[in-house]
CSV table of C-alpha atoms in Angstrom, one decimal:
chain,number,residue,atom,x,y,z
G,1,MET,CA,0.0,0.0,0.0
G,2,ASP,CA,2.9,2.3,0.5
G,3,LEU,CA,3.5,2.4,-3.3
G,4,LEU,CA,0.2,4.0,-3.8
G,5,ARG,CA,1.0,7.0,-1.7
G,6,THR,CA,2.4,10.0,-3.5
G,7,ARG,CA,5.1,12.1,-2.1
G,8,ARG,CA,4.5,15.8,-2.1
G,9,PRO,CA,7.3,18.3,-2.8
G,10,PRO,CA,8.3,20.6,0.0
G,11,ALA,CA,6.2,23.8,-0.1
G,12,PRO,CA,9.2,26.3,-0.1
G,13,LEU,CA,10.7,24.5,-3.1
G,14,PHE,CA,7.4,24.5,-4.9
G,15,ALA,CA,6.8,28.2,-4.2
G,16,GLY,CA,10.4,29.1,-5.1
G,17,LEU,CA,10.2,27.3,-8.5
G,18,GLY,CA,6.8,28.8,-9.2
G,19,LEU,CA,8.1,32.3,-8.4
G,20,VAL,CA,11.1,31.8,-10.8
G,21,VAL,CA,8.7,30.7,-13.6
G,22,VAL,CA,6.3,33.6,-12.9
G,23,ILE,CA,9.2,36.1,-13.0
G,24,GLY,CA,10.5,34.5,-16.2
G,25,PHE,CA,7.2,35.0,-18.0
G,26,ALA,CA,6.8,38.5,-16.7
G,27,ILE,CA,10.3,39.5,-18.0
G,28,ALA,CA,9.5,37.9,-21.3
G,29,ALA,CA,6.2,39.8,-21.6
G,30,TRP,CA,8.0,43.1,-20.7
G,31,THR,CA,10.7,42.4,-23.3
G,32,VAL,CA,8.3,41.6,-26.1
G,33,TRP,CA,6.2,44.7,-25.1
G,34,SER,CA,9.3,46.9,-25.0
G,35,ASN,CA,10.4,45.7,-28.4
G,36,ASP,CA,6.9,46.3,-29.9
G,37,GLN,CA,7.0,49.8,-28.4
G,38,ALA,CA,10.5,50.5,-29.8
G,39,LEU,CA,9.2,49.6,-33.3
G,40,GLN,CA,6.2,51.8,-32.9
G,41,ASP,CA,8.2,54.8,-31.6
G,42,ARG,CA,11.4,54.7,-33.7
G,43,GLY,CA,10.8,52.0,-36.3
G,44,VAL,CA,12.1,52.6,-39.8
G,45,GLU,CA,10.2,51.2,-42.8
G,46,ALA,CA,12.0,49.2,-45.5
G,47,THR,CA,11.4,46.6,-48.1
G,48,ALA,CA,13.0,43.2,-47.3
G,49,GLN,CA,13.6,40.2,-49.5
G,50,VAL,CA,12.5,36.8,-48.1
G,51,VAL,CA,15.5,34.5,-48.1
G,52,LYS,CA,14.1,31.5,-46.2
G,53,VAL,CA,10.7,30.3,-44.9
G,54,ASN,CA,11.1,27.7,-42.1
G,55,LYS,CA,8.0,26.3,-40.3
G,56,GLY,CA,6.1,29.6,-40.5
G,57,ARG,CA,9.1,31.7,-39.6
G,58,ILE,CA,10.2,34.2,-42.3
G,59,HIS,CA,13.9,35.0,-42.7
G,60,VAL,CA,14.5,38.3,-44.5
G,61,GLU,CA,17.3,40.4,-45.7
G,62,PHE,CA,17.3,44.2,-46.2
G,63,GLU,CA,19.5,47.2,-46.5
G,64,THR,CA,19.6,50.0,-44.0
G,65,PRO,CA,19.8,53.7,-45.1
G,66,ASP,CA,23.6,53.7,-44.3
G,67,GLY,CA,24.2,50.7,-46.7
G,68,ARG,CA,24.5,47.9,-44.2
G,69,ARG,CA,22.9,44.6,-45.1
G,70,ALA,CA,20.9,43.0,-42.3
G,71,GLN,CA,19.5,39.5,-42.2
G,72,THR,CA,17.0,38.4,-39.5
G,73,LEU,CA,13.7,36.8,-38.6
G,74,VAL,CA,10.4,38.5,-38.8
G,75,GLY,CA,9.0,38.7,-35.2
G,76,GLN,CA,7.0,35.8,-33.9
G,77,GLY,CA,3.3,36.7,-34.2
G,78,ASP,CA,4.1,39.5,-36.6
G,79,GLU,CA,3.1,37.5,-39.7
G,80,PRO,CA,0.2,38.8,-41.8
G,81,PRO,CA,-2.9,36.6,-42.3
G,82,GLY,CA,-2.9,34.4,-45.4
G,83,ALA,CA,-0.3,32.4,-47.2
G,84,ALA,CA,3.4,32.9,-46.2
G,85,PRO,CA,5.5,34.7,-48.7
G,86,ALA,CA,7.8,32.6,-50.9
G,87,VAL,CA,11.6,32.8,-51.1
G,88,GLY,CA,12.5,35.8,-53.3
G,89,ASP,CA,9.3,37.8,-52.5
G,90,GLU,CA,9.6,41.3,-51.2
G,91,ILE,CA,7.7,42.4,-48.1
G,92,PRO,CA,7.3,45.7,-46.3
G,93,ILE,CA,8.9,45.6,-42.9
G,94,VAL,CA,9.6,48.0,-40.0
G,95,TYR,CA,12.8,47.6,-38.0
G,96,ASP,CA,14.6,49.2,-35.0
G,97,PRO,CA,17.4,51.3,-36.4
G,98,GLN,CA,19.4,50.9,-33.1
G,99,ASP,CA,19.6,47.2,-33.7
G,100,PRO,CA,18.3,46.2,-37.2
G,101,GLU,CA,18.8,42.5,-36.8
G,102,ALA,CA,17.1,42.2,-33.4
G,103,GLU,CA,13.5,43.2,-34.0
G,104,VAL,CA,11.7,43.2,-37.3
G,105,ALA,CA,7.9,43.2,-38.0
G,106,ASP,CA,6.0,42.7,-41.2
G,107,ARG,CA,4.1,46.0,-41.8
G,108,ARG,CA,1.1,44.1,-43.3
G,109,ALA,CA,0.5,42.4,-40.0
G,110,PRO,CA,-2.0,43.9,-37.5
G,111,GLN,CA,-0.5,45.6,-34.4
G,112,ASN,CA,-2.1,43.3,-31.9
G,113,HIS,CA,0.6,42.6,-29.3
G,114,ARG,CA,-0.8,39.1,-28.8
G,115,VAL,CA,2.5,37.5,-27.8
G,116,ALA,CA,3.0,40.1,-25.1
G,117,TYR,CA,-0.5,39.7,-23.9
G,118,LEU,CA,-0.2,35.9,-23.8
G,119,LEU,CA,3.0,36.0,-21.8
G,120,ALA,CA,1.6,38.6,-19.4
G,121,GLY,CA,-1.6,36.5,-19.0
G,122,VAL,CA,0.5,33.4,-18.1
G,123,ALA,CA,2.5,35.4,-15.7
G,124,ALA,CA,-0.7,36.8,-14.0
G,125,ALA,CA,-2.2,33.3,-13.9
G,126,GLY,CA,0.9,32.0,-12.3
G,127,ALA,CA,1.1,34.9,-9.8
G,128,VAL,CA,-2.4,33.9,-8.6
G,129,SER,CA,-2.2,30.1,-8.9
G,130,VAL,CA,1.3,29.5,-7.4
G,131,PRO,CA,0.4,31.0,-4.0
G,132,LEU,CA,-2.9,29.2,-3.9
G,133,ALA,CA,-1.3,25.9,-4.8
G,134,THR,CA,1.4,26.5,-2.2
G,135,VAL,CA,-1.2,27.1,0.5
G,136,ALA,CA,-3.0,23.9,-0.6
G,137,LEU,CA,0.2,22.0,-0.5
G,138,VAL,CA,1.1,23.2,3.0
G,139,ARG,CA,-2.3,22.2,4.2
G,140,ALA,CA,-2.1,18.8,2.6
G,141,ASN,CA,1.3,18.2,4.1
G,142,ARG,CA,0.0,19.2,7.6
G,143,ARG,CA,-3.0,16.8,7.2
G,144,ALA,CA,-0.6,13.9,6.1
G,145,ARG,CA,1.4,14.2,9.3
């Protein structure tokens, strides 16, 4: 019968790991939101050539006004509705002139910030559920004694 009993993790360990995960999602949400805002505030429009399409991710190459060639991915969640462009197609993009290879969005895509909202939602859900689950774990451990 001892094999049927489950061993519960220590509550401080559970709470600590949960806190790390929540903080990780919150930082990711803030980073995505900040990148979206940077494109909105100081983004530069350009035309990019599609050099590779891999599992829905679009790799593009474009030239900055100072003549540098930049090659990067179009941001996750920044793809327009419809069929993905083919290699060799030209698409309108907006990029951050401070770091052209870091953040690029397809201008045809709607400005919906869904990735930032999704990450923030997961962080908020974790911020509520981790303490509740920790309290439930502490109570269950006390009852098991």
